[in-house]
Amino acid sequence: MNKGIVSIIVAVILLISSIVSGALFFGCAKNPDGLSALQSIIDGCNKKSETQIMKNFDEMYEKATYLSPDFSKCVTSDDYLKVLGVSFNYMYDEECETEKFRIIGTKEEELTDEVLDGFNRYLGEFAGNKKPSVFYAYLAADYKDADGASQTAINTLGVVALNGKVLGFVYLG
Amino acid sequence: MKATFRKLRKLLLAAALFCCVLVIASCGATVDTEFTADSNFNGTRVITLTLDNSDLSEYVPGGKDSIDITIKKYMPDCLTYTLTEGDDALVCKFTLAFTGIDDYRTKAAKILAAEVDEPVTPEIEYESIGSPFKSSLKFKENFSSMDLIGWLRYGLQKDEVVTRESTSDWFESGDTKVTIAGTDYSAYSNISVDNSVYNTPDSVLVKTYFLTSGNFDRTIEFCFSNDTLTKLSEQNVNVEEYFKGIVTASTTEKLVQDYQTTYYVKMKDMTADQIAAETAKVLQSENVSFGSSLKPDVNVDRRLLINVSEKLDGAYYLRNDRNLSSIYFLYNGAEPSDSSAVSFGYYNDNDLRGYSYIPSYVEAETAESSFIWDVDFEKAGAYLDIAGNKVNLDIKMFASSDMLETAKQILDDSLTAALPEGVKLETKDEDGMTVYTVDLGTKEAEEEASTYREFVYNYTGEKAECKFETEKSSSTSPFKTITSYSTVIDMNPLSGKAMEFTFKKTGDLYILDNSQITTYAELVKQAEDAQAEKQEYMGEDYAMSEDDAAKLEQLRKKAESADYSGEFYGTIRFYAIEESANVFAYVCLILFIVFLLAAIIAAAVGVKFLMSAKPAAPAAIPAPQQPVAIAQNAAPVQPVIPAQTAPVAEADAPAAEVVEEAPAQEETAENAAAEDENKEVNV
């Protein structure tokens, strides 16, 4: 009887330990609000899917950014990204060819006036009473250069998100 | 009849008046001039006064002696005279003897400065050149012999030697004969001779290069039209041979173009005196000099003052001295001060700024030019190493190894004086450059930035922005950690040129697109593309210059560096992220799995214990015997063995088999209980 109770107690302790270490592990990949939407948008660019891109933007996106994305002339994934106001330096070299865009990391920011000034104030205002989350995403582009060699370019993208959707973002390049 | 008489009377009156005029006009002294000079302008100017005896007796009551007294009283001492009384006239000869044009100028000025009624400021132009390019004789004066005996007219009037109201019209200009270098020239009262034939170059350009050794290179360019060269050739003048023949320490070259040919006389690495001497030989003139001095400006850091004095004379070659010009190529960055004779000329092939002037426009005999040279490094660079929160920044400054020693010393002193406390300066020669490394040490980010700002302020007096930020960011992968680097270093005060930046890499480094650094790999590509374009434009004959090839090779070498390196202008804006493995995440994951499995096992063991303990105790009680009570007391321990083995059995065999084997396990438990019983008995 005692051994059984001891085993149970040990089991509980081990369970708590596993929960703690699991929490720590999953905490390593803690994502800011709106990251999955952003990832979906970037993936939509890779897939050249206007629907996938737009469904991840908040409904206030167009009002907040004065942008009415027009994907009708988009041919490559670069074009889709450019419509959103994001580009990379290598894209101006016609011999370079994009392979894939991906998000490799984020850095969260407090929504201070200073940060807000860095973004478009309208983005914050359109969030209404709710406080939008702000984070910087490191957007990577894997591409082949003129010699056919694989390269990776990185851009920092300022993202304002609300309710798990992207309200707008600002290219900091 | 009456009318005829009236006419005759008028005619006679007119004739009488004419005779009176002739009589008046012919009275007084005639002044003749005989000017003789050899090719060196050694000679005499003889002014002869001839006074008819009738005039002498009529107008000079004191006769010859009174004139002689006046001459002795008023004659300037650079003149000599003879007074001869002939049968018809009194002849007085004044002789001005001279040795060279300067002597003549001096003496003429002295004579004209004597007491006279109407003073004259003398202007004498003289040029006598016989060269293969120019046969020229010019001799012009703005005065006459009448002016040169102005003192005599004044004396005769003042001492009332001549009984006329004025002596000014008592002298009459006679003949003027000019003989120079054996050739007679006709002239009038003011001598003016111009007899020149020109086959001259269109221009002569003197280029002087200031070398870092303190010496000078000089190239004198003679630009002839090809028509002129043809004329010279017809006169058997070989210009190329001519220049080869006159130089001793120079080399000669020529460049033939469609309408003109340029002859170059090149002097290499000479002192100022040597340059002047050789230039004098080439320009065939003694009227040549050159000198330069250099000293630090006591009022401004890292500033040198350069003074240049020069005298040039292109008369041997040029018809018009305005076609002679001089241009200085000083040390890179030297600029003329306001009072300088020079103004901006043009850039040479090495993009070195030239400052030029036209010697004939300079009023002074010697052209004086002064320059200000703010000495600077040829390039600079920043070398950054960040490890955790510690930052190490080295600032490197490069100066050419063959930089002027004075300039190098100024830089060295200035850098040493600007070092903040604890900062070291190392100097070494590397690939033809002297590299000054300012090692700011390894410090916390803000402290390092502050040290940099202090150094820049000490060195330049300017404030510079500097910040290093290192932040841990989240990766989308739990197994990776992202470190972001944000570096801003304002290096504008240190250099306005392209500078080097190197960042020591430790992991996978990704440079963000908004960084303003052009990597060496990109520079190599740009250089290769430029060469390819040239090749395409110029065809197969195009070959890359040695300079370009060396630069490209150097870029390639730098591009192979294991560290991140490139070039920037003004301010370093370096943004990067570095990905590395997240060991913590790996450990947490392993612990999570281990703990979870262990918890499951422990829980299962515990449940088994609890499950097996309650039903097993009554069924296993054997027949009542002495030791049974003891066995009953030991009953709770019995399920330990089956409970421990059960999960293993369950894991390895189907559930049905476990059920069949159960009685055997109970028997084993009973045996164990019996063994325990025996142990109790034995005790």
XYZ file of C-alpha atoms in Angstrom, chain B residues 269-639:
371
model
C 62.611 62.947 -58.797
C 64.757 66.070 -58.567
C 65.318 68.650 -55.882
C 63.908 72.130 -56.359
C 67.333 73.463 -57.350
C 67.883 70.657 -59.842
C 64.442 71.268 -61.331
C 65.186 74.976 -61.692
C 68.577 74.347 -63.292
C 67.224 71.811 -65.756
C 64.240 74.026 -66.593
C 66.599 76.920 -67.271
C 68.455 74.710 -69.719
C 65.300 73.591 -71.454
C 63.747 77.057 -71.625
C 67.142 78.489 -72.632
C 66.823 81.265 -70.114
C 68.578 82.317 -66.947
C 65.420 83.977 -65.815
C 64.150 80.756 -64.210
C 63.865 79.696 -60.570
C 61.872 77.286 -58.438
C 61.572 76.777 -54.696
C 59.185 75.196 -52.229
C 58.902 75.116 -48.448
C 56.618 73.137 -46.138
C 55.827 73.688 -42.454
C 53.058 72.731 -39.993
C 50.361 75.285 -39.265
C 50.676 76.043 -35.566
C 47.031 77.110 -35.375
C 45.329 74.135 -37.002
C 45.817 70.440 -36.258
C 47.066 68.227 -39.050
C 47.529 71.174 -41.405
C 50.643 71.872 -43.429
C 51.440 75.128 -45.190
C 53.238 74.914 -48.517
C 54.826 77.900 -50.202
C 55.981 77.758 -53.793
C 57.959 80.434 -55.629
C 58.662 80.191 -59.320
C 60.074 82.247 -62.145
C 59.620 81.065 -65.711
C 60.579 82.555 -69.028
C 59.308 81.099 -72.291
C 60.550 83.929 -74.514
C 63.062 81.700 -76.274
C 60.213 79.651 -77.706
C 57.087 81.731 -77.666
C 55.934 84.662 -79.710
C 53.514 85.653 -76.996
C 54.466 85.043 -73.380
C 50.812 84.531 -72.478
C 51.113 81.104 -74.056
C 53.398 79.934 -71.275
C 51.577 78.469 -68.294
C 52.569 76.553 -65.228
C 50.581 73.969 -63.295
C 51.279 72.397 -59.925
C 50.100 68.962 -58.854
C 50.554 68.975 -55.118
C 49.843 66.377 -52.475
C 46.302 65.118 -52.628
C 44.079 67.474 -50.667
C 46.340 70.546 -50.794
C 44.431 73.648 -51.826
C 45.606 77.158 -52.628
C 45.121 79.928 -50.116
C 43.354 83.125 -51.136
C 46.533 85.063 -51.805
C 47.934 82.436 -54.119
C 48.879 83.193 -57.724
C 47.320 79.948 -58.886
C 43.783 78.911 -59.609
C 42.215 75.528 -60.299
C 43.470 74.000 -63.518
C 42.394 70.463 -64.166
C 42.667 66.895 -62.966
C 45.465 64.719 -64.261
C 45.198 61.051 -65.197
C 45.408 60.047 -61.543
C 42.561 62.375 -60.538
C 45.060 64.662 -58.894
C 43.971 68.288 -58.873
C 46.233 70.720 -60.693
C 46.536 74.451 -59.964
C 47.768 76.705 -62.736
C 48.791 80.269 -63.495
C 50.189 82.264 -66.384
C 53.567 83.735 -65.410
C 53.173 86.793 -67.639
C 50.051 87.795 -65.721
C 51.950 87.932 -62.452
C 53.105 91.478 -61.762
C 55.905 90.450 -59.427
C 59.083 89.088 -60.897
C 58.558 85.803 -59.044
C 55.179 84.093 -58.788
C 54.426 83.231 -55.163
C 51.789 80.608 -54.377
C 50.776 79.257 -51.006
C 48.777 76.126 -50.276
C 46.983 74.648 -47.313
C 47.182 70.912 -46.933
C 44.927 69.248 -44.388
C 46.707 65.940 -44.034
C 44.422 62.930 -43.935
C 44.563 59.175 -44.071
C 43.953 57.528 -47.415
C 41.283 55.288 -45.976
C 39.861 54.080 -42.703
C 38.051 51.022 -41.461
C 36.152 49.577 -38.517
C 36.655 46.022 -37.223
C 33.929 44.789 -34.922
C 33.771 41.717 -32.734
C 30.749 41.130 -30.510
C 30.682 38.283 -28.028
C 27.633 38.337 -25.781
C 27.462 41.776 -24.244
C 31.100 42.488 -24.875
C 32.110 44.565 -27.850
C 35.555 45.057 -29.329
C 35.957 47.790 -31.911
C 39.219 48.515 -33.694
C 39.542 51.599 -35.856
C 42.153 51.272 -38.555
C 43.581 54.211 -40.470
C 45.690 53.697 -43.568
C 48.350 55.991 -44.958
C 50.578 55.270 -47.914
C 53.921 53.954 -46.731
C 55.684 56.446 -48.971
C 53.719 59.392 -47.581
C 55.672 62.579 -47.015
C 57.522 62.010 -43.750
C 56.406 65.322 -42.254
C 52.778 64.501 -42.982
C 53.116 61.012 -41.504
C 54.622 62.417 -38.336
C 51.755 64.883 -37.991
C 49.205 62.056 -38.301
C 51.037 59.903 -35.810
C 51.292 62.699 -33.237
C 47.680 63.675 -33.727
C 46.381 60.117 -33.277
C 48.486 59.532 -30.197
C 47.199 62.723 -28.589
C 43.575 61.736 -29.279
C 43.669 58.295 -27.629
C 41.296 57.936 -24.662
C 42.731 56.427 -21.513
C 43.553 52.742 -21.837
C 43.289 52.757 -25.628
C 46.267 51.469 -27.565
C 47.707 52.550 -30.893
C 49.611 50.069 -33.004
C 51.430 50.901 -36.211
C 52.649 48.481 -38.831
C 53.417 48.393 -42.542
C 51.195 46.182 -44.648
C 50.935 45.909 -48.447
C 52.521 49.271 -49.088
C 50.404 51.011 -46.471
C 51.161 52.126 -42.951
C 48.285 50.869 -40.830
C 47.452 52.677 -37.592
C 45.205 50.516 -35.408
C 43.321 52.184 -32.586
C 42.269 49.309 -30.349
C 39.393 50.548 -28.195
C 39.537 47.361 -26.087
C 36.787 44.898 -25.210
C 34.049 46.459 -23.121
C 30.323 46.555 -22.453
C 28.463 47.887 -25.482
C 27.705 51.346 -24.089
C 31.181 51.769 -22.649
C 32.770 50.836 -25.970
C 30.495 53.263 -27.817
C 31.433 55.985 -25.359
C 35.150 55.302 -25.865
C 34.689 55.565 -29.622
C 32.848 58.874 -29.282
C 35.597 60.210 -27.047
C 38.294 59.189 -29.505
C 36.536 60.818 -32.450
C 35.929 63.995 -30.479
C 39.555 64.155 -29.366
C 40.799 63.555 -32.878
C 38.445 65.711 -34.915
C 36.586 67.932 -32.452
C 33.340 66.554 -33.856
C 30.644 64.527 -32.159
C 29.881 61.148 -33.642
C 26.999 58.757 -33.095
C 27.867 55.269 -31.997
C 25.718 52.465 -30.625
C 25.906 48.726 -30.390
C 22.769 46.744 -29.634
C 22.598 43.004 -29.235
C 19.229 41.393 -28.560
C 17.957 37.849 -28.271
C 14.960 37.297 -30.505
C 12.549 34.404 -30.940
C 13.041 31.947 -33.704
C 10.085 30.230 -35.292
C 11.997 27.049 -34.567
C 12.232 26.165 -30.857
C 15.596 24.580 -31.486
C 17.192 27.816 -32.654
C 18.043 31.090 -31.041
C 18.256 34.333 -32.934
C 20.590 37.105 -31.884
C 20.021 40.412 -33.592
C 22.823 42.934 -34.010
C 22.182 46.575 -34.582
C 25.287 48.709 -35.011
C 25.481 52.357 -35.978
C 28.908 54.012 -36.102
C 29.256 57.485 -37.549
C 32.694 57.617 -39.131
C 32.094 60.755 -41.197
C 34.482 62.812 -39.089
C 37.285 60.332 -39.750
C 37.033 60.023 -43.515
C 34.863 61.067 -46.408
C 35.978 58.183 -48.574
C 34.897 54.560 -48.806
C 35.817 52.742 -45.628
C 36.181 49.092 -44.694
C 33.950 47.247 -42.277
C 34.580 43.788 -40.893
C 32.378 41.863 -38.474
C 33.716 38.730 -36.848
C 31.263 35.895 -37.460
C 30.607 33.152 -34.936
C 27.471 31.407 -36.324
C 25.169 31.601 -39.323
C 25.062 35.311 -39.955
C 22.323 36.875 -42.047
C 22.757 40.489 -43.012
C 19.529 42.408 -43.171
C 18.641 44.156 -46.369
C 18.585 47.553 -44.674
C 22.277 47.339 -43.784
C 24.291 49.876 -45.698
C 27.387 47.849 -46.358
C 28.484 46.684 -49.784
C 30.195 43.365 -49.322
C 33.448 42.568 -51.052
C 31.662 39.754 -52.872
C 29.284 42.358 -54.314
C 32.173 44.659 -55.150
C 33.922 41.813 -56.977
C 30.769 41.199 -58.974
C 30.420 44.908 -59.777
C 34.045 45.073 -60.915
C 33.695 41.928 -63.017
C 30.496 43.235 -64.612
C 32.219 46.532 -65.405
C 35.106 44.699 -67.048
C 32.708 42.528 -69.009
C 30.919 45.643 -70.255
C 34.199 47.205 -71.328
C 35.166 44.004 -73.076
C 31.872 43.954 -74.927
C 32.133 47.618 -75.866
C 35.775 47.618 -76.947
C 35.976 44.184 -78.476
C 38.568 41.470 -78.284
C 41.481 43.867 -78.254
C 40.509 45.055 -74.817
C 42.803 43.981 -72.023
C 42.316 44.858 -68.401
C 44.877 47.353 -67.134
C 47.379 46.181 -64.563
C 45.895 48.555 -62.011
C 42.374 47.243 -62.542
C 43.572 43.642 -62.407
C 45.428 44.282 -59.157
C 42.381 45.984 -57.621
C 40.118 43.130 -58.663
C 42.526 40.579 -57.238
C 42.647 42.484 -53.977
C 38.854 42.559 -53.807
C 38.671 38.821 -54.478
C 41.131 38.198 -51.695
C 39.062 40.241 -49.273
C 35.857 38.522 -50.415
C 37.333 35.172 -49.376
C 37.598 36.283 -45.752
C 35.789 34.081 -43.228
C 34.371 37.201 -41.596
C 31.686 39.462 -42.948
C 33.403 42.410 -44.631
C 32.634 45.146 -47.082
C 32.749 48.858 -47.729
C 30.624 51.775 -46.625
C 30.562 55.542 -46.805
C 30.200 57.815 -43.797
C 28.149 55.856 -41.287
C 28.161 52.144 -40.682
C 24.609 50.871 -40.473
C 24.975 47.200 -39.826
C 21.926 45.086 -39.010
C 22.214 41.340 -38.833
C 20.820 38.278 -37.183
C 22.737 35.246 -36.179
C 21.095 31.842 -35.779
C 22.484 29.347 -33.338
C 21.297 26.087 -31.731
C 19.027 26.464 -28.688
C 20.609 23.948 -26.291
C 18.103 24.841 -23.578
C 15.242 23.818 -25.827
C 16.879 20.485 -26.547
C 17.415 19.839 -22.811
C 13.835 20.833 -21.964
C 12.451 18.554 -24.641
C 14.522 15.600 -23.446
C 13.545 16.260 -19.828
C 9.916 16.567 -20.846
C 9.975 13.201 -22.594
C 11.947 11.495 -19.837
C 9.773 12.894 -17.040
C 6.614 12.086 -18.931
C 7.647 8.488 -19.521
C 8.842 8.126 -15.960
C 5.593 9.596 -14.671
C 3.604 7.127 -16.757
C 5.680 4.237 -15.461
C 5.496 5.421 -11.869
C 1.770 5.985 -12.154
C 1.301 2.521 -13.600
C 3.370 0.976 -10.826
C 1.418 2.828 -8.197
C -1.927 1.836 -9.684
C -0.812 -1.794 -9.853
C 0.193 -1.740 -6.222
C -3.106 -0.309 -5.209
C -5.102 -2.608 -7.465
C -3.299 -5.816 -6.523
C -3.165 -5.228 -2.736
C -6.932 -5.341 -1.835
C -8.274 -8.592 -3.475
C -5.116 -10.763 -3.026
C -4.935 -10.753 0.799
C -7.978 -12.971 1.768
C -7.564 -15.502 -1.107
C -3.969 -16.243 -0.281
C -4.508 -17.116 3.433
C -3.281 -20.726 3.978
C -4.499 -23.257 6.620
C -4.262 -22.000 10.235
C -0.879 -22.892 11.602
C 1.445 -21.294 14.042
C 3.264 -19.077 11.646
C 0.051 -18.094 9.760
C -0.546 -15.076 11.937
C 2.823 -13.882 11.027
C 2.058 -14.619 7.360
C -1.206 -12.680 7.610
C 0.668 -9.792 9.010
C 3.014 -9.974 6.018
C 0.129 -10.067 3.489
C 0.256 -6.397 2.318
C 3.780 -6.975 1.051
C 2.739 -9.883 -1.125
C 1.506 -7.992 -4.245
